PDB file of C-alpha atoms in Angstrom:
ATOM      1  CA  UNK A 489     148.191 106.060  31.439  1.00 53.00           C
ATOM      2  CA  UNK A 490     146.678 109.243  29.973  1.00 60.00           C
ATOM      3  CA  UNK A 491     144.276 107.526  27.559  1.00 66.00           C
ATOM      4  CA  UNK A 492     142.593 104.132  27.566  1.00 65.00           C
ATOM      5  CA  UNK A 493     141.025 102.787  24.381  1.00 76.00           C
ATOM      6  CA  UNK A 494     138.922  99.684  25.028  1.00 82.00           C
ATOM      7  CA  UNK A 495     138.921  97.748  21.753  1.00 85.00           C
ATOM      8  CA  UNK A 496     138.384  94.247  23.206  1.00 91.00           C
ATOM      9  CA  UNK A 497     135.951  92.798  25.720  1.00 92.00           C
ATOM     10  CA  UNK A 498     137.195  92.741  29.323  1.00 93.00           C
ATOM     11  CA  UNK A 499     135.636  90.336  31.818  1.00 93.00           C
ATOM     12  CA  UNK A 500     136.149  88.688  35.176  1.00 92.00           C
ATOM     13  CA  UNK A 501     133.901  86.332  37.165  1.00 91.00           C
ATOM     14  CA  UNK A 502     133.231  88.907  39.884  1.00 87.00           C
ATOM     15  CA  UNK A 503     135.921  90.986  41.481  1.00 89.00           C
ATOM     16  CA  UNK A 504     137.002  94.498  40.567  1.00 94.00           C
ATOM     17  CA  UNK A 505     137.836  95.871  37.124  1.00 95.00           C
ATOM     18  CA  UNK A 506     139.403  99.366  37.221  1.00 95.00           C
ATOM     19  CA  UNK A 507     140.389 101.550  34.270  1.00 94.00           C
ATOM     20  CA  UNK A 508     142.161 104.835  35.054  1.00 94.00           C
ATOM     21  CA  UNK A 509     143.213 107.550  32.612  1.00 93.00           C
ATOM     22  CA  UNK A 510     145.197 109.920  34.805  1.00 87.00           C
ATOM     23  CA  UNK A 511     145.914 113.593  34.232  1.00 88.00           C
ATOM     24  CA  UNK A 512     143.631 116.460  33.269  1.00 89.00           C
ATOM     25  CA  UNK A 513     143.391 115.298  29.635  1.00 92.00           C
ATOM     26  CA  UNK A 514     143.089 111.558  30.369  1.00 94.00           C
ATOM     27  CA  UNK A 515     140.248 109.879  28.444  1.00 96.00           C
ATOM     28  CA  UNK A 516     138.591 106.468  28.277  1.00 95.00           C
ATOM     29  CA  UNK A 517     136.988 105.499  24.962  1.00 95.00           C
ATOM     30  CA  UNK A 518     135.139 102.203  24.587  1.00 95.00           C
ATOM     31  CA  UNK A 519     134.746 100.937  21.021  1.00 95.00           C
ATOM     32  CA  UNK A 520     131.097 100.508  19.962  1.00 96.00           C
ATOM     33  CA  UNK A 521     129.897  97.013  20.879  1.00 95.00           C
ATOM     34  CA  UNK A 522     132.666  96.182  23.380  1.00 95.00           C
ATOM     35  CA  UNK A 523     131.774  95.082  26.922  1.00 97.00           C
ATOM     36  CA  UNK A 524     133.430  95.383  30.319  1.00 96.00           C
ATOM     37  CA  UNK A 525     131.877  92.710  32.550  1.00 96.00           C
ATOM     38  CA  UNK A 526     132.228  91.672  36.211  1.00 96.00           C
ATOM     39  CA  UNK A 527     129.519  89.191  37.169  1.00 93.00           C
ATOM     40  CA  UNK A 528     129.793  86.450  39.781  1.00 87.00           C
ATOM     41  CA  UNK A 529     126.176  85.694  40.680  1.00 83.00           C
ATOM     42  CA  UNK A 530     126.523  86.909  44.267  1.00 86.00           C
ATOM     43  CA  UNK A 531     126.117  90.647  43.530  1.00 87.00           C
ATOM     44  CA  UNK A 532     129.754  91.616  44.187  1.00 89.00           C
ATOM     45  CA  UNK A 533     131.071  92.314  40.683  1.00 92.00           C
ATOM     46  CA  UNK A 534     132.405  95.886  40.327  1.00 96.00           C
ATOM     47  CA  UNK A 535     133.606  98.116  37.497  1.00 97.00           C
ATOM     48  CA  UNK A 536     135.329 101.478  38.059  1.00 97.00           C
ATOM     49  CA  UNK A 537     136.181 103.960  35.280  1.00 97.00           C
ATOM     50  CA  UNK A 538     138.123 107.122  36.234  1.00 97.00           C
ATOM     51  CA  UNK A 539     139.340 109.796  33.815  1.00 97.00           C
ATOM     52  CA  UNK A 540     140.474 113.393  34.080  1.00 96.00           C
ATOM     53  CA  UNK A 541     138.511 114.218  30.930  1.00 96.00           C
ATOM     54  CA  UNK A 542     135.944 112.415  28.730  1.00 97.00           C
ATOM     55  CA  UNK A 543     134.577 108.879  29.008  1.00 98.00           C
ATOM     56  CA  UNK A 544     132.769 107.293  26.031  1.00 97.00           C
ATOM     57  CA  UNK A 545     130.701 104.237  27.000  1.00 98.00           C
ATOM     58  CA  UNK A 546     129.813 101.123  25.064  1.00 97.00           C
ATOM     59  CA  UNK A 547     128.522  98.477  27.533  1.00 98.00           C
ATOM     60  CA  UNK A 548     129.351  97.821  31.191  1.00 98.00           C
ATOM     61  CA  UNK A 549     127.845  94.854  33.032  1.00 97.00           C
ATOM     62  CA  UNK A 550     128.238  94.288  36.769  1.00 96.00           C
ATOM     63  CA  UNK A 551     126.054  92.623  39.366  1.00 93.00           C
ATOM     64  CA  UNK A 552     127.356  94.804  42.226  1.00 95.00           C
ATOM     65  CA  UNK A 553     128.505  98.354  41.536  1.00 97.00           C
ATOM     66  CA  UNK A 554     129.561 100.570  38.647  1.00 98.00           C
ATOM     67  CA  UNK A 555     131.424 103.801  39.410  1.00 98.00           C
ATOM     68  CA  UNK A 556     132.152 106.316  36.656  1.00 98.00           C
ATOM     69  CA  UNK A 557     134.183 109.483  37.283  1.00 98.00           C
ATOM     70  CA  UNK A 558     134.972 112.054  34.610  1.00 97.00           C
ATOM     71  CA  UNK A 559     136.575 114.868  36.608  1.00 96.00           C
ATOM     72  CA  UNK A 560     136.330 117.686  34.053  1.00 96.00           C
ATOM     73  CA  UNK A 561     134.792 116.017  30.997  1.00 96.00           C
ATOM     74  CA  UNK A 562     131.644 114.363  29.728  1.00 97.00           C
ATOM     75  CA  UNK A 563     130.328 110.838  30.016  1.00 98.00           C
ATOM     76  CA  UNK A 564     128.754 109.961  26.669  1.00 98.00           C
ATOM     77  CA  UNK A 565     126.970 107.090  24.914  1.00 98.00           C
ATOM     78  CA  UNK A 566     129.234 105.536  22.249  1.00 96.00           C
ATOM     79  CA  UNK A 567     126.957 102.543  21.576  1.00 96.00           C
ATOM     80  CA  UNK A 568     124.892 102.266  18.409  1.00 94.00           C
ATOM     81  CA  UNK A 569     121.166 101.979  19.139  1.00 90.00           C
ATOM     82  CA  UNK A 570     119.279 102.186  22.408  1.00 89.00           C
ATOM     83  CA  UNK A 571     120.796  99.156  24.143  1.00 94.00           C
ATOM     84  CA  UNK A 572     121.803  99.686  27.785  1.00 97.00           C
ATOM     85  CA  UNK A 573     125.254 101.191  28.329  1.00 98.00           C
ATOM     86  CA  UNK A 574     125.251 100.057  31.974  1.00 98.00           C
ATOM     87  CA  UNK A 575     123.367  96.971  33.076  1.00 96.00           C
ATOM     88  CA  UNK A 576     122.847  94.451  35.846  1.00 93.00           C
ATOM     89  CA  UNK A 577     119.559  93.825  37.650  1.00 86.00           C
ATOM     90  CA  UNK A 578     121.137  94.466  41.070  1.00 93.00           C
ATOM     91  CA  UNK A 579     123.663  97.100  39.974  1.00 96.00           C
ATOM     92  CA  UNK A 580     124.136 100.328  41.919  1.00 97.00           C
ATOM     93  CA  UNK A 581     125.443 103.067  39.586  1.00 98.00           C
ATOM     94  CA  UNK A 582     127.430 105.998  40.996  1.00 98.00           C
ATOM     95  CA  UNK A 583     128.636 108.724  38.650  1.00 98.00           C
ATOM     96  CA  UNK A 584     130.462 112.030  38.782  1.00 98.00           C
ATOM     97  CA  UNK A 585     131.021 114.219  35.739  1.00 97.00           C
ATOM     98  CA  UNK A 586     132.327 117.698  35.154  1.00 96.00           C
ATOM     99  CA  UNK A 587     130.689 118.537  31.826  1.00 96.00           C
ATOM    100  CA  UNK A 588     127.634 116.319  31.549  1.00 95.00           C
ATOM    101  CA  UNK A 589     126.345 112.782  31.954  1.00 97.00           C
ATOM    102  CA  UNK A 590     124.671 111.992  28.622  1.00 97.00           C
ATOM    103  CA  UNK A 591     122.946 114.575  26.422  1.00 94.00           C
ATOM    104  CA  UNK A 592     119.351 115.468  25.589  1.00 90.00           C
ATOM    105  CA  UNK A 593     119.776 113.730  22.225  1.00 92.00           C
ATOM    106  CA  UNK A 594     121.624 110.663  23.505  1.00 95.00           C
ATOM    107  CA  UNK A 595     120.996 109.716  27.145  1.00 96.00           C
ATOM    108  CA  UNK A 596     123.050 107.189  29.075  1.00 98.00           C
ATOM    109  CA  UNK A 597     120.901 104.052  28.767  1.00 98.00           C
ATOM    110  CA  UNK A 598     120.697 101.854  31.854  1.00 98.00           C
ATOM    111  CA  UNK A 599     119.168  98.686  33.257  1.00 97.00           C
ATOM    112  CA  UNK A 600     120.247  99.030  36.885  1.00 97.00           C
ATOM    113  CA  UNK A 601     118.664  98.936  40.345  1.00 96.00           C
ATOM    114  CA  UNK A 602     119.724 102.384  41.599  1.00 97.00           C
ATOM    115  CA  UNK A 603     121.660 105.518  40.718  1.00 97.00           C
ATOM    116  CA  UNK A 604     123.329 108.391  42.517  1.00 97.00           C
ATOM    117  CA  UNK A 605     125.544 111.061  41.041  1.00 96.00           C
ATOM    118  CA  UNK A 606     126.711 114.595  40.432  1.00 95.00           C
ATOM    119  CA  UNK A 607     127.502 116.867  37.528  1.00 95.00           C
ATOM    120  CA  UNK A 608     129.571 119.867  38.504  1.00 93.00           C
ATOM    121  CA  UNK A 609     130.486 122.430  35.821  1.00 91.00           C
ATOM    122  CA  UNK A 610     128.549 122.357  32.533  1.00 92.00           C
ATOM    123  CA  UNK A 611     126.048 120.173  30.747  1.00 91.00           C
ATOM    124  CA  UNK A 612     123.264 118.235  32.440  1.00 91.00           C
ATOM    125  CA  UNK A 613     122.257 114.752  33.561  1.00 93.00           C
ATOM    126  CA  UNK A 614     120.339 112.559  31.093  1.00 94.00           C
ATOM    127  CA  UNK A 615     119.474 108.941  31.967  1.00 95.00           C
ATOM    128  CA  UNK A 616     117.035 106.528  30.328  1.00 95.00           C
ATOM    129  CA  UNK A 617     116.303 103.378  32.385  1.00 95.00           C
ATOM    130  CA  UNK A 618     114.647 100.310  30.833  1.00 95.00           C
ATOM    131  CA  UNK A 619     112.639  99.330  33.937  1.00 94.00           C
ATOM    132  CA  UNK A 620     112.055 100.474  37.539  1.00 91.00           C
ATOM    133  CA  UNK A 621     114.733 102.687  39.108  1.00 93.00           C
ATOM    134  CA  UNK A 622     115.613 103.970  42.577  1.00 93.00           C
ATOM    135  CA  UNK A 623     117.329 107.313  43.153  1.00 93.00           C
ATOM    136  CA  UNK A 624     119.733 106.246  45.923  1.00 92.00           C
ATOM    137  CA  UNK A 625     119.651 108.000  49.304  1.00 90.00           C
ATOM    138  CA  UNK A 626     122.797 109.957  48.292  1.00 92.00           C
ATOM    139  CA  UNK A 627     120.636 111.620  45.618  1.00 90.00           C
ATOM    140  CA  UNK A 628     121.356 113.440  42.366  1.00 92.00           C
ATOM    141  CA  UNK A 629     123.078 116.849  42.191  1.00 91.00           C
ATOM    142  CA  UNK A 630     123.319 118.878  38.985  1.00 89.00           C
ATOM    143  CA  UNK A 631     125.372 122.057  39.296  1.00 86.00           C
ATOM    144  CA  UNK A 632     126.282 122.351  35.618  1.00 75.00           C
ATOM    145  CA  UNK A 633     125.474 125.626  33.880  1.00 79.00           C
ATOM    146  CA  UNK A 634     122.823 123.779  31.847  1.00 75.00           C
ATOM    147  CA  UNK A 635     121.169 122.612  35.068  1.00 74.00           C
ATOM    148  CA  UNK A 636     118.942 120.084  33.320  1.00 84.00           C
ATOM    149  CA  UNK A 637     118.275 116.764  35.004  1.00 88.00           C
ATOM    150  CA  UNK A 638     116.204 114.274  33.014  1.00 89.00           C
ATOM    151  CA  UNK A 639     115.662 110.749  34.309  1.00 91.00           C
ATOM    152  CA  UNK A 640     113.104 108.562  32.610  1.00 90.00           C
ATOM    153  CA  UNK A 641     112.027 104.925  32.685  1.00 90.00           C
ATOM    154  CA  UNK A 642     110.624 102.967  29.756  1.00 90.00           C
ATOM    155  CA  UNK A 643     108.757 100.360  31.808  1.00 89.00           C
ATOM    156  CA  UNK A 644     108.729 100.916  35.566  1.00 87.00           C
ATOM    157  CA  UNK A 645     108.387 103.412  38.355  1.00 87.00           C
ATOM    158  CA  UNK A 646     110.928 105.756  39.905  1.00 88.00           C
ATOM    159  CA  UNK A 647     111.468 105.544  43.658  1.00 89.00           C
ATOM    160  CA  UNK A 648     113.089 108.598  45.203  1.00 88.00           C
ATOM    161  CA  UNK A 649     115.143 107.739  48.289  1.00 89.00           C
ATOM    162  CA  UNK A 650     117.376 110.841  48.137  1.00 86.00           C
ATOM    163  CA  UNK A 651     117.060 114.471  47.113  1.00 85.00           C
ATOM    164  CA  UNK A 652     117.500 115.873  43.619  1.00 85.00           C
ATOM    165  CA  UNK A 653     119.372 119.192  43.752  1.00 84.00           C
ATOM    166  CA  UNK A 654     119.633 121.483  40.743  1.00 81.00           C
ATOM    167  CA  UNK A 655     122.039 124.429  40.671  1.00 76.00           C
ATOM    168  CA  UNK A 656     123.811 126.098  37.792  1.00 63.00           C
ATOM    169  CA  UNK A 657     123.091 129.405  36.144  1.00 59.00           C
ATOM    170  CA  UNK A 658     120.348 128.316  33.736  1.00 58.00           C
ATOM    171  CA  UNK A 659     118.377 125.837  35.887  1.00 52.00           C
ATOM    172  CA  UNK A 660     116.448 124.760  32.829  1.00 53.00           C
ATOM    173  CA  UNK A 661     114.439 121.809  34.061  1.00 57.00           C
ATOM    174  CA  UNK A 662     114.138 118.712  36.149  1.00 65.00           C
ATOM    175  CA  UNK A 663     112.054 115.952  34.606  1.00 63.00           C
ATOM    176  CA  UNK A 664     111.248 112.581  36.011  1.00 68.00           C
ATOM    177  CA  UNK A 665     109.252 110.571  33.484  1.00 62.00           C
ATOM    178  CA  UNK A 666     107.991 107.147  34.401  1.00 61.00           C
ATOM    179  CA  UNK A 667     105.767 104.590  32.742  1.00 57.00           C
ATOM    180  CA  UNK A 668     104.188 104.322  36.211  1.00 52.00           C
ATOM    181  CA  UNK A 669     103.006 107.029  38.600  1.00 45.00           C
ATOM    182  CA  UNK A 670     105.530 108.902  40.701  1.00 45.00           C
ATOM    183  CA  UNK A 671     104.237 109.168  44.252  1.00 37.00           C
ATOM    184  CA  UNK A 672     106.413 112.002  45.518  1.00 39.00           C
ATOM    185  CA  UNK A 673     109.745 113.702  45.001  1.00 46.00           C
ATOM    186  CA  UNK A 674     111.609 116.782  46.123  1.00 44.00           C
ATOM    187  CA  UNK A 675     113.710 119.035  43.914  1.00 47.00           C
ATOM    188  CA  UNK A 676     115.932 121.657  45.488  1.00 47.00           C
ATOM    189  CA  UNK A 677     117.182 124.581  43.418  1.00 44.00           C
ATOM    190  CA  UNK A 678     120.437 125.920  44.777  1.00 44.00           C
TER     191      UNK A 678
END
């Protein structure tokens, strides 16, 4: 299908939930307050969202993995308030966007264990985590023209297990803000 509008809650006790909006203009739009949930208590629940264009997030809960791919579009926060868009204490978040993952005015809010991801064409990467966060060994790559990468935690440290690479034409900034001290990190400008 070329567009998916999530107007109801979707849940499964573990297992895989996949939503695909095929084609270059395919979009996924979650209605504010709706939840996609895959939790089984043994850390294997998974949610996958794939769209050719934009993805608007409400809330996704999984105790295993969440994968979000917006080939040429943006991944944006469509949830009122600062509640987590993606959550699960053991969740590993992987994202890929073409035109930005969150914005400076409205980050993608998370409560997850780790993240890895890329942004390829325009826009930047903006994540606000509620507690401690690990940058997965696959790292973060921002090649959008904006070049900004901003990852911050409200109450916890940031552990860097992979590199953070910033390309793009503007290369504005890379900020890692933590409520606890950051011991070390490496940023590579391409």
